Amino acid sequence: MREVAVAGVGYTPFTRASGRPVLDLACDAALAACTDAGLDPALVDGVGTHSVGQDSEPAQAVATALASPGLRWVVDLAMAGQAPCHLVGLAADAIATGRAEAVLVFRALNGRSGAKVGSARFPGRGGPYRYPIGYGAYPMYIATWANRHLHETGQTTDDLGAVAVAHRRYAVLNDRAVVRTPLDLAGHRASPWVAEPFRVADCTREVDGACALLVTTLERARDLRRPPAVVAAAAYRAGPRPGLDLGDHVLTDDYTRNFTDLVRDELFRRAGVTPADVDVAELYDCFSSVVLMSLEGLGLCDRGAAGELVRSGALPVNTHGGLLGEGYLHGMNTVAEAVLQVQGRGGVRQSARHDVVVATSGALMDGSALVLTRDR
Amino acid sequence: MNTPAPPEPDHDSGPFWVALDEERIVLQRCAGCDRLRFPPIGRCPWCREPRSTWTPVDGRGRVYSWTVVHHAFEPAFADDVPYVVATVDLDDGPRIALRCAGVPDFGTRVSPAFVRHDGWTELRVVPDA
């Protein structure tokens, strides 16, 4: 089995209205990732992406527009924020076993000017019971989990505020971020309710844009422009009865633990590290509560101590400002930031220690995670 | 009150919606493991048994969690905000998300209420006095 690394990342600007087709955004980000890595795009032999409903373009369209000479590997996942780490894991498996050499993984959408996922109706058999009664938007589902989680762990909306404030501090330092006005706890407390316990400041901002990663063998990555971000382990987990659709959560018993609780042991064991070794955490944060739940689920702190950890600043978390601050690229940008941190390219946001970075994708019943490490 | 888009009863959900029109609640009871389940589907998600029987339940239960919705994500609910959606653990077993009259607490006992819309009936819950 060959070792695998992420060799480069690419972004378009994140905007309120790109005025451009999604395919153009996808191609720009994909080419930017190739340029970042210093790899000829003609050498790409795999493309993977994910979409919700009809909000993106298939991998084959990007291969076509990038004049790919041919593909050996393609994946189009009908998944939302659970997908990015999973896609990198699938690409890594293909590369490790010799079924692909260089894979582009991307997310592209006009998520602000086009269809908004926050209020989208997901196909599936659970929706017909939610949509007619006004239980029809993703923030509501996660709010329901967050409410129970805060209750059982003895945390409060000020702990959500701690996440929002800490993330904003990083976002202010991030040119790519769409929300860069400073925020303190008083500002969080004054932010209008969306769906309790969430205020506007607890919610991600939907944006137009694209983000891509270039995944290849560690051996090849060592010859490219950037330091390799080694894929030490990737894992996906869902528990029993993960639901009939993206928003169907009534078959899950415990709203205080998300998929990170299930994925933790396998992820760290396969990466050969422990939670104590983690230098930076880039955690999917469509809403602030998911950071608390995921810090606890990954074992980066005790249950109920996540808000305290965030306030302490002892562990750099979401150094790009999170999806809360940088914008909602459905977590592909979360993984890209993990790559930048491992590579030591975080600029003013760079963590001093960056040997081991954990990233997650997903919020509730199911999701994926990744451990990236520095080379050698 | 606004009129939200009505449900579209199908093979799985038809008996549930028809019963609500008669102010009754029916759920599928698994012929294999005897569990009641929600949402209605063709197999038991605990034991994969396909056979089930529609069974009346009284709709009483306890609030597991809830959210107070302040932002109307759809115009149909603009006049309703703020409103509460609670996830209720029915005494008979399943968990179900329903509009709740008033802000509950964790574990609050609730009873069913049937709200008539144009062409369909919505199941809600009301906290017990």
Coordinates of C-alpha atoms in Angstrom, one line a residue:
Chain A
M1 CA 0.0 0.0 0.0
R2 CA 1.3 3.4 -1.0
E3 CA 1.2 6.3 1.4
V4 CA -1.0 9.3 0.4
A5 CA -0.8 13.0 0.9
V6 CA -2.7 16.2 0.0
A7 CA -0.3 18.2 -2.1
G8 CA -2.2 21.4 -2.8
V9 CA -5.4 23.4 -2.2
G10 CA -7.3 25.8 -4.4
Y11 CA -10.0 28.3 -3.8
T12 CA -12.2 30.8 -5.7
P13 CA -13.2 33.9 -3.8
F14 CA -16.2 33.3 -1.5
T15 CA -18.9 35.8 -2.4
R16 CA -22.6 36.6 -2.0
A17 CA -23.1 36.4 -5.8
S18 CA -20.4 35.0 -8.0
G19 CA -22.3 35.8 -11.2
R20 CA -20.7 32.7 -12.7
P21 CA -21.7 29.2 -13.5
V22 CA -20.8 26.6 -10.9
L23 CA -18.7 24.7 -13.4
D24 CA -16.5 27.7 -13.9
L25 CA -16.0 28.0 -10.1
A26 CA -15.2 24.3 -9.8
C27 CA -12.6 24.5 -12.6
D28 CA -11.0 27.5 -11.2
A29 CA -10.6 25.9 -7.8
A30 CA -9.4 22.7 -9.3
L31 CA -6.8 24.4 -11.4
A32 CA -5.7 26.5 -8.5
A33 CA -5.1 23.3 -6.5
C34 CA -3.0 21.9 -9.3
T35 CA -1.0 25.1 -9.5
D36 CA -0.6 25.2 -5.8
A37 CA 0.8 21.7 -5.8
G38 CA 2.8 22.3 -9.0
L39 CA 1.2 19.4 -10.8
D40 CA 0.3 19.4 -14.5
P41 CA -3.6 19.1 -14.6
A42 CA -3.2 16.6 -17.4
L43 CA -1.8 14.1 -14.8
V44 CA -5.1 14.1 -12.8
D45 CA -6.7 10.8 -13.3
G46 CA -9.4 11.0 -10.6
V47 CA -12.1 13.5 -9.7
G48 CA -14.5 13.4 -6.7
T49 CA -17.2 15.7 -5.5
H50 CA -20.4 16.0 -3.6
S51 CA -23.6 17.8 -3.9
V52 CA -27.0 18.4 -2.3
G53 CA -29.9 18.1 -4.8
Q54 CA -28.9 19.9 -8.0
D55 CA -26.6 22.5 -6.5
S56 CA -23.3 21.5 -8.2
E57 CA -21.8 19.9 -11.3
P58 CA -20.7 16.3 -11.7
A59 CA -17.1 15.2 -11.7
Q60 CA -17.3 14.3 -15.3
A61 CA -18.2 17.9 -16.2
V62 CA -15.1 19.1 -14.5
A63 CA -12.9 16.5 -16.2
T64 CA -14.4 17.6 -19.5
A65 CA -13.9 21.3 -19.0
L66 CA -10.3 20.7 -17.8
A67 CA -9.6 18.7 -20.9
S68 CA -8.7 15.6 -18.9
P69 CA -7.1 12.9 -21.1
G70 CA -9.1 10.3 -19.2
L71 CA -10.2 9.2 -15.7
R72 CA -9.5 6.0 -13.7
W73 CA -11.5 7.1 -10.7
V74 CA -14.7 9.1 -10.2
V75 CA -17.0 9.7 -7.3
D76 CA -20.1 11.8 -7.1
L77 CA -21.5 11.7 -3.6
A78 CA -25.1 12.7 -2.9
M79 CA -24.1 13.9 0.6
A80 CA -23.9 17.2 2.3
G81 CA -21.4 18.2 4.9
Q82 CA -20.5 14.6 5.8
A83 CA -18.7 14.2 2.5
P84 CA -15.3 16.1 2.4
C85 CA -13.2 14.0 4.7
H86 CA -14.9 10.9 3.3
L87 CA -14.0 11.9 -0.2
V88 CA -10.4 12.4 0.7
G89 CA -10.5 9.0 2.4
L90 CA -12.0 7.4 -0.7
A91 CA -9.4 9.1 -2.9
A92 CA -6.6 8.0 -0.5
D93 CA -7.8 4.4 -0.7
A94 CA -7.8 4.5 -4.5
I95 CA -4.3 6.0 -4.6
A96 CA -2.9 3.7 -1.9
T97 CA -4.0 0.6 -3.9
G98 CA -2.8 2.0 -7.3
R99 CA -6.2 2.7 -8.8
A100 CA -5.4 6.4 -9.2
E101 CA -2.4 8.6 -9.1
A102 CA -3.6 12.2 -8.7
V103 CA -7.2 13.0 -7.6
L104 CA -9.0 16.3 -7.4
V105 CA -11.6 16.5 -4.7
F106 CA -13.8 19.6 -4.9
R107 CA -17.0 21.3 -3.7
A108 CA -18.5 24.1 -5.8
L109 CA -21.8 25.9 -5.5
N110 CA -23.6 29.1 -5.8
G111 CA -24.9 28.6 -2.3
R112 CA -25.9 32.1 -1.7
S113 CA -27.2 33.5 -5.0
G114 CA -28.6 30.1 -6.0
A115 CA -30.5 27.4 -4.0
K116 CA -29.8 27.7 -0.3
V117 CA -29.3 24.4 1.5
G118 CA -30.3 25.8 4.9
S119 CA -33.9 25.9 3.8
A120 CA -33.7 23.2 1.1
R121 CA -36.2 20.4 1.0
F122 CA -34.3 17.1 1.0
P123 CA -35.7 14.2 -0.9
G124 CA -36.5 11.1 1.2
R125 CA -39.1 9.6 3.3
G126 CA -38.7 11.6 6.5
G127 CA -39.4 15.0 5.0
P128 CA -43.1 14.7 4.3
Y129 CA -43.7 14.7 8.1
R130 CA -41.4 17.7 8.8
Y131 CA -42.1 20.2 6.0
P132 CA -45.9 20.6 6.3
I133 CA -45.5 21.5 10.1
G134 CA -42.8 24.1 9.7
Y135 CA -39.9 21.8 10.9
G136 CA -38.3 22.3 7.6
A137 CA -34.8 23.9 7.9
Y138 CA -31.5 22.4 8.9
P139 CA -30.8 24.9 11.6
M140 CA -33.9 23.7 13.4
Y141 CA -32.7 20.1 13.6
I142 CA -29.3 21.0 14.9
A143 CA -30.8 23.4 17.3
T144 CA -32.9 20.6 18.7
W145 CA -29.8 18.5 19.3
A146 CA -27.9 21.5 20.7
N147 CA -30.6 22.3 23.2
R148 CA -30.5 18.8 24.6
H149 CA -26.7 18.7 24.5
L150 CA -26.3 21.9 26.4
H151 CA -28.9 20.7 29.0
E152 CA -27.2 17.3 29.6
T153 CA -23.7 18.6 29.7
G154 CA -24.5 21.7 31.9
Q155 CA -23.3 24.1 29.2
T156 CA -25.1 27.3 28.2
T157 CA -25.6 29.6 25.2
D158 CA -22.5 31.4 26.4
D159 CA -20.5 28.3 25.5
L160 CA -22.0 28.6 22.0
G161 CA -20.9 32.2 22.3
A162 CA -17.4 31.2 23.2
V163 CA -17.2 29.2 19.9
A164 CA -18.6 32.1 17.9
V165 CA -16.2 34.6 19.5
A166 CA -13.1 32.4 19.1
H167 CA -14.0 31.6 15.5
R168 CA -14.6 35.3 14.7
R169 CA -11.1 36.2 16.1
Y170 CA -9.6 33.9 13.4
A171 CA -12.0 35.1 10.7
V172 CA -10.9 38.7 11.3
L173 CA -7.4 37.5 10.4
N174 CA -8.5 35.6 7.3
D175 CA -8.8 37.5 3.9
R176 CA -11.0 34.8 2.6
A177 CA -13.6 35.0 5.4
V178 CA -16.9 36.6 4.6
V179 CA -17.7 37.6 8.2
R180 CA -14.9 39.7 9.6
T181 CA -16.5 42.2 11.9
P182 CA -15.1 41.6 15.4
L183 CA -17.4 39.9 17.9
D184 CA -17.4 39.7 21.7
L185 CA -19.6 37.8 24.0
A186 CA -21.9 40.8 24.5
G187 CA -22.2 40.9 20.7
H188 CA -23.1 37.3 20.6
R189 CA -25.7 37.7 23.4
A190 CA -27.3 40.6 21.4
S191 CA -27.4 38.6 18.1
P192 CA -31.0 37.9 17.0
W193 CA -32.5 34.4 17.5
V194 CA -32.8 32.2 14.5
A195 CA -33.9 28.9 16.1
E196 CA -33.1 28.7 19.9
P197 CA -30.5 28.1 21.1
F198 CA -29.0 29.5 17.9
R199 CA -28.6 33.2 17.2
V200 CA -27.4 34.6 13.9
A201 CA -23.8 34.5 15.2
D202 CA -24.1 30.8 15.7
C203 CA -24.9 30.1 12.1
T204 CA -22.7 29.7 9.0
R205 CA -23.0 32.1 6.1
E206 CA -24.0 30.6 2.8
V207 CA -21.7 31.7 0.0
D208 CA -20.9 31.2 -3.7
G209 CA -17.6 29.7 -4.4
A210 CA -15.5 26.6 -4.8
C211 CA -12.6 24.8 -3.0
A212 CA -10.5 21.9 -4.2
L213 CA -7.8 19.6 -2.9
L214 CA -5.2 17.7 -4.9
V215 CA -4.5 14.2 -3.4
T216 CA -1.7 12.0 -4.6
T217 CA 1.0 9.6 -3.5
L218 CA 3.3 10.8 -0.7
E219 CA 6.2 9.9 -2.9
R220 CA 5.0 12.2 -5.7
A221 CA 3.9 14.9 -3.3
R222 CA 7.5 15.1 -2.0
D223 CA 8.6 16.2 -5.4
L224 CA 6.0 18.9 -5.7
R225 CA 6.0 22.5 -4.6
R226 CA 4.4 22.2 -1.1
P227 CA 5.2 20.1 1.9
P228 CA 3.0 17.1 1.8
A229 CA 0.0 16.8 4.2
V230 CA 0.1 13.1 4.9
V231 CA -3.2 11.4 5.1
A232 CA -2.6 9.4 8.3
A233 CA -6.2 8.0 8.5
A234 CA -9.7 8.7 7.3
A235 CA -12.9 7.2 8.6
Y236 CA -16.7 7.4 8.1
R237 CA -19.2 6.3 10.7
A238 CA -23.0 6.2 11.1
G239 CA -24.7 4.5 14.0
P240 CA -27.8 2.4 13.9
R241 CA -30.8 4.0 12.2
P242 CA -29.1 7.1 10.7
G243 CA -32.4 8.2 9.3
L244 CA -34.3 8.2 6.0
D245 CA -32.9 11.4 4.7
L246 CA -30.4 14.2 5.5
G247 CA -32.7 15.8 8.1
D248 CA -34.4 12.7 9.5
H249 CA -33.1 12.4 13.1
V250 CA -36.1 11.0 15.0
L251 CA -34.8 7.5 14.9
T252 CA -31.6 8.5 16.7
D253 CA -31.8 8.1 20.5
D254 CA -29.1 10.4 21.8
Y255 CA -29.0 14.0 20.6
T256 CA -26.0 14.8 22.8
R257 CA -23.4 12.8 20.8
N258 CA -22.8 13.0 17.1
F259 CA -20.8 10.8 14.7
T260 CA -17.5 12.0 16.2
D261 CA -18.2 9.8 19.2
L262 CA -18.4 6.8 16.9
V263 CA -15.5 7.6 14.6
R264 CA -12.9 8.6 17.3
D265 CA -11.3 5.3 18.3
E266 CA -11.0 3.9 14.8
L267 CA -9.7 7.2 13.4
F268 CA -6.9 7.8 16.0
R269 CA -6.0 4.1 16.1
R270 CA -5.5 3.9 12.4
A271 CA -3.6 7.2 12.4
G272 CA -1.3 5.9 15.2
V273 CA -1.9 8.9 17.4
T274 CA -4.1 9.8 20.3
P275 CA -6.4 12.8 21.0
A276 CA -3.6 14.2 23.2
D277 CA -1.3 14.4 20.1
V278 CA -3.7 16.7 18.2
D279 CA -2.1 20.1 17.6
V280 CA -5.0 21.7 15.6
A281 CA -8.6 20.8 15.1
E282 CA -10.6 21.9 12.1
L283 CA -14.1 20.9 12.9
Y284 CA -17.2 21.1 10.7
D285 CA -19.2 24.0 12.1
C286 CA -22.4 24.7 10.2
F287 CA -23.5 25.8 13.7
S288 CA -21.6 26.6 16.8
S289 CA -22.9 23.7 18.8
V290 CA -21.3 21.2 16.5
V291 CA -17.9 22.3 17.6
L292 CA -18.7 21.6 21.2
M293 CA -20.2 18.2 20.4
S294 CA -17.3 17.3 18.2
L295 CA -14.5 18.4 20.6
E296 CA -16.2 16.1 23.2
G297 CA -16.8 13.3 20.7
L298 CA -13.2 13.2 19.5
G299 CA -12.0 13.1 23.1
L300 CA -10.2 16.4 22.8
C301 CA -11.8 17.4 26.1
D302 CA -14.1 15.8 28.7
R303 CA -17.8 15.7 28.1
G304 CA -19.2 19.1 29.0
A305 CA -15.8 20.8 29.0
A306 CA -15.7 21.9 25.3
G307 CA -16.8 25.5 25.9
E308 CA -14.1 25.8 28.6
L309 CA -11.5 24.4 26.2
V310 CA -12.5 26.9 23.5
R311 CA -12.4 29.8 26.0
S312 CA -9.0 28.7 27.2
G313 CA -7.5 28.8 23.7
A314 CA -5.3 25.9 24.6
L315 CA -6.2 24.1 21.3
P316 CA -6.4 26.0 18.0
V317 CA -9.8 25.2 16.6
N318 CA -11.0 26.3 13.2
T319 CA -8.1 28.6 12.4
H320 CA -9.9 29.8 9.2
G321 CA -12.7 31.2 11.3
G322 CA -14.7 28.1 10.6
L323 CA -17.7 27.8 8.3
L324 CA -19.2 30.4 10.7
G325 CA -16.6 33.0 9.5
E326 CA -15.0 31.8 6.3
G327 CA -18.3 30.7 4.7
Y328 CA -20.2 27.6 3.9
L329 CA -18.3 25.5 1.4
H330 CA -19.9 22.5 3.1
G331 CA -16.7 21.8 4.9
M332 CA -14.3 21.3 2.0
N333 CA -12.7 24.6 3.2
T334 CA -12.5 23.0 6.6
V335 CA -10.3 20.3 5.2
A336 CA -8.3 22.8 3.1
E337 CA -7.5 24.7 6.2
A338 CA -6.3 21.5 7.9
V339 CA -4.0 21.0 4.9
L340 CA -2.6 24.6 5.1
Q341 CA -2.0 24.2 8.9
V342 CA -0.1 20.9 8.5
Q343 CA 1.9 22.5 5.7
G344 CA 2.7 25.5 7.9
R345 CA 1.1 27.9 5.5
G346 CA -1.5 29.4 7.8
G347 CA 0.2 32.8 7.9
V348 CA -1.0 35.0 10.8
R349 CA -3.4 32.2 11.7
Q350 CA -0.7 29.5 11.8
S351 CA -0.5 27.2 14.8
A352 CA 3.0 27.0 16.2
R353 CA 2.6 23.3 16.6
H354 CA 1.2 21.5 13.6
D355 CA 2.4 17.9 13.5
V356 CA -1.1 16.4 13.8
V357 CA -4.3 18.0 12.6
V358 CA -7.7 16.5 12.8
A359 CA -10.6 17.5 10.6
T360 CA -14.2 16.5 10.6
S361 CA -17.1 16.6 8.1
G362 CA -20.6 16.3 9.4
A363 CA -22.8 17.4 12.3
L364 CA -25.3 14.9 13.5
M365 CA -26.0 11.2 12.9
D366 CA -23.2 10.4 10.4
G367 CA -20.0 11.9 9.2
S368 CA -16.3 11.5 8.4
A369 CA -13.0 12.6 9.8
L370 CA -9.4 12.8 8.8
V371 CA -6.0 12.9 10.5
L372 CA -3.3 14.8 8.6
T373 CA 0.3 14.7 9.7
R374 CA 3.5 16.4 8.7
D375 CA 5.9 14.4 6.6
R376 CA 8.7 12.5 8.3
Chain B
M1 CA -53.2 30.9 10.1
N2 CA -51.2 30.3 7.0
T3 CA -51.7 27.2 4.9
P4 CA -48.5 25.3 4.6
A5 CA -48.0 22.9 1.7
P6 CA -50.1 19.8 2.5
P7 CA -48.5 16.3 3.0
E8 CA -48.7 14.0 0.0
P9 CA -49.9 10.6 1.4
D10 CA -48.3 7.6 -0.2
H11 CA -48.2 3.8 0.3
D12 CA -46.3 4.2 3.6
S13 CA -47.8 7.3 5.0
G14 CA -51.4 7.1 3.9
P15 CA -52.9 5.3 6.9
F16 CA -51.1 7.8 9.3
W17 CA -52.6 10.9 7.5
V18 CA -56.1 9.3 7.1
A19 CA -56.2 8.5 10.8
L20 CA -55.3 12.1 11.7
D21 CA -58.3 13.3 9.7
E22 CA -60.4 11.2 12.1
E23 CA -58.4 12.6 15.1
R24 CA -56.8 9.2 15.7
I25 CA -53.1 8.3 15.7
V26 CA -51.9 5.1 14.2
L27 CA -48.3 3.8 13.9
Q28 CA -46.9 0.6 12.5
R29 CA -46.2 -2.1 15.0
C30 CA -43.5 -4.6 13.9
A31 CA -44.7 -8.2 13.6
G32 CA -41.2 -9.4 14.4
C33 CA -40.1 -7.4 17.5
D34 CA -43.3 -5.7 18.5
R35 CA -41.8 -2.2 18.4
L36 CA -43.8 0.7 17.1
R37 CA -41.9 2.9 14.6
F38 CA -42.0 6.4 13.1
P39 CA -41.6 7.5 10.3
P40 CA -43.6 4.8 8.5
I41 CA -41.5 2.6 6.2
G42 CA -41.7 -0.9 4.8
R43 CA -39.3 -2.6 7.2
C44 CA -38.5 -2.4 10.9
P45 CA -35.3 -0.5 11.4
W46 CA -34.5 -2.6 14.5
C47 CA -35.1 -6.1 13.1
R48 CA -35.7 -5.6 9.3
E49 CA -39.0 -7.5 9.5
P50 CA -41.3 -6.3 6.6
R51 CA -44.7 -7.2 8.3
S52 CA -46.4 -4.7 10.5
T53 CA -49.8 -3.8 11.7
W54 CA -51.2 -0.2 12.0
T55 CA -51.9 0.3 15.7
P56 CA -53.7 3.1 17.5
V57 CA -51.6 5.0 20.1
D58 CA -52.8 7.7 22.5
G59 CA -50.2 10.3 21.5
R60 CA -49.1 11.1 25.0
G61 CA -45.5 11.4 25.8
R62 CA -42.6 13.5 27.1
V63 CA -40.5 16.2 25.5
Y64 CA -37.0 15.1 24.8
S65 CA -35.9 18.3 23.2
W66 CA -37.2 21.3 21.3
T67 CA -36.4 24.5 19.4
V68 CA -38.1 27.8 19.4
V69 CA -38.2 28.9 15.8
H70 CA -37.8 32.6 15.4
H71 CA -36.9 32.9 11.7
A72 CA -39.6 31.9 9.2
F73 CA -37.6 29.9 6.6
E74 CA -40.8 29.7 4.5
P75 CA -43.4 32.5 4.0
A76 CA -46.2 30.1 5.0
F77 CA -44.9 30.3 8.6
A78 CA -44.2 34.0 8.8
D79 CA -47.3 34.7 10.9
D80 CA -46.5 31.7 13.2
V81 CA -43.0 32.7 14.5
P82 CA -42.0 32.3 17.1
Y83 CA -43.2 28.8 17.4
V84 CA -42.0 25.6 19.1
V85 CA -41.1 22.3 17.5
A86 CA -40.6 19.5 20.1
T87 CA -39.2 16.1 19.7
V88 CA -41.6 14.0 21.8
D89 CA -40.9 10.5 23.1
L90 CA -44.3 8.9 22.9
D91 CA -45.2 6.7 25.9
D92 CA -45.7 3.9 23.3
G93 CA -42.1 4.2 22.1
P94 CA -41.3 6.2 19.0
R95 CA -39.9 9.7 18.9
I96 CA -41.7 12.2 16.7
A97 CA -41.2 15.9 15.9
L98 CA -44.3 18.0 16.4
R99 CA -45.4 21.6 16.9
C100 CA -45.9 22.3 20.6
A101 CA -48.3 24.9 22.0
G102 CA -46.0 26.8 24.4
V103 CA -42.4 26.4 25.4
P104 CA -41.9 23.1 27.3
D105 CA -39.1 21.9 29.5
F106 CA -37.1 18.7 29.3
G107 CA -39.4 15.9 30.2
T108 CA -42.6 17.9 30.1
R109 CA -45.6 15.7 29.7
V110 CA -47.6 16.4 26.6
S111 CA -50.9 15.4 25.0
P112 CA -52.0 15.4 21.4
A113 CA -54.0 18.1 19.6
F114 CA -55.4 17.9 16.2
V115 CA -55.2 21.0 14.0
R116 CA -57.3 21.2 10.9
H117 CA -55.8 22.6 7.7
D118 CA -57.3 22.9 4.3
G119 CA -57.4 19.2 3.2
W120 CA -55.3 17.7 6.0
T121 CA -55.0 17.4 9.8
E122 CA -51.8 18.2 11.7
L123 CA -50.8 16.4 14.9
R124 CA -49.5 18.8 17.5
V125 CA -48.9 18.5 21.2
V126 CA -50.0 20.6 24.2
P127 CA -48.1 20.6 27.5
D128 CA -50.2 19.0 30.3
A129 CA -51.4 21.4 32.9

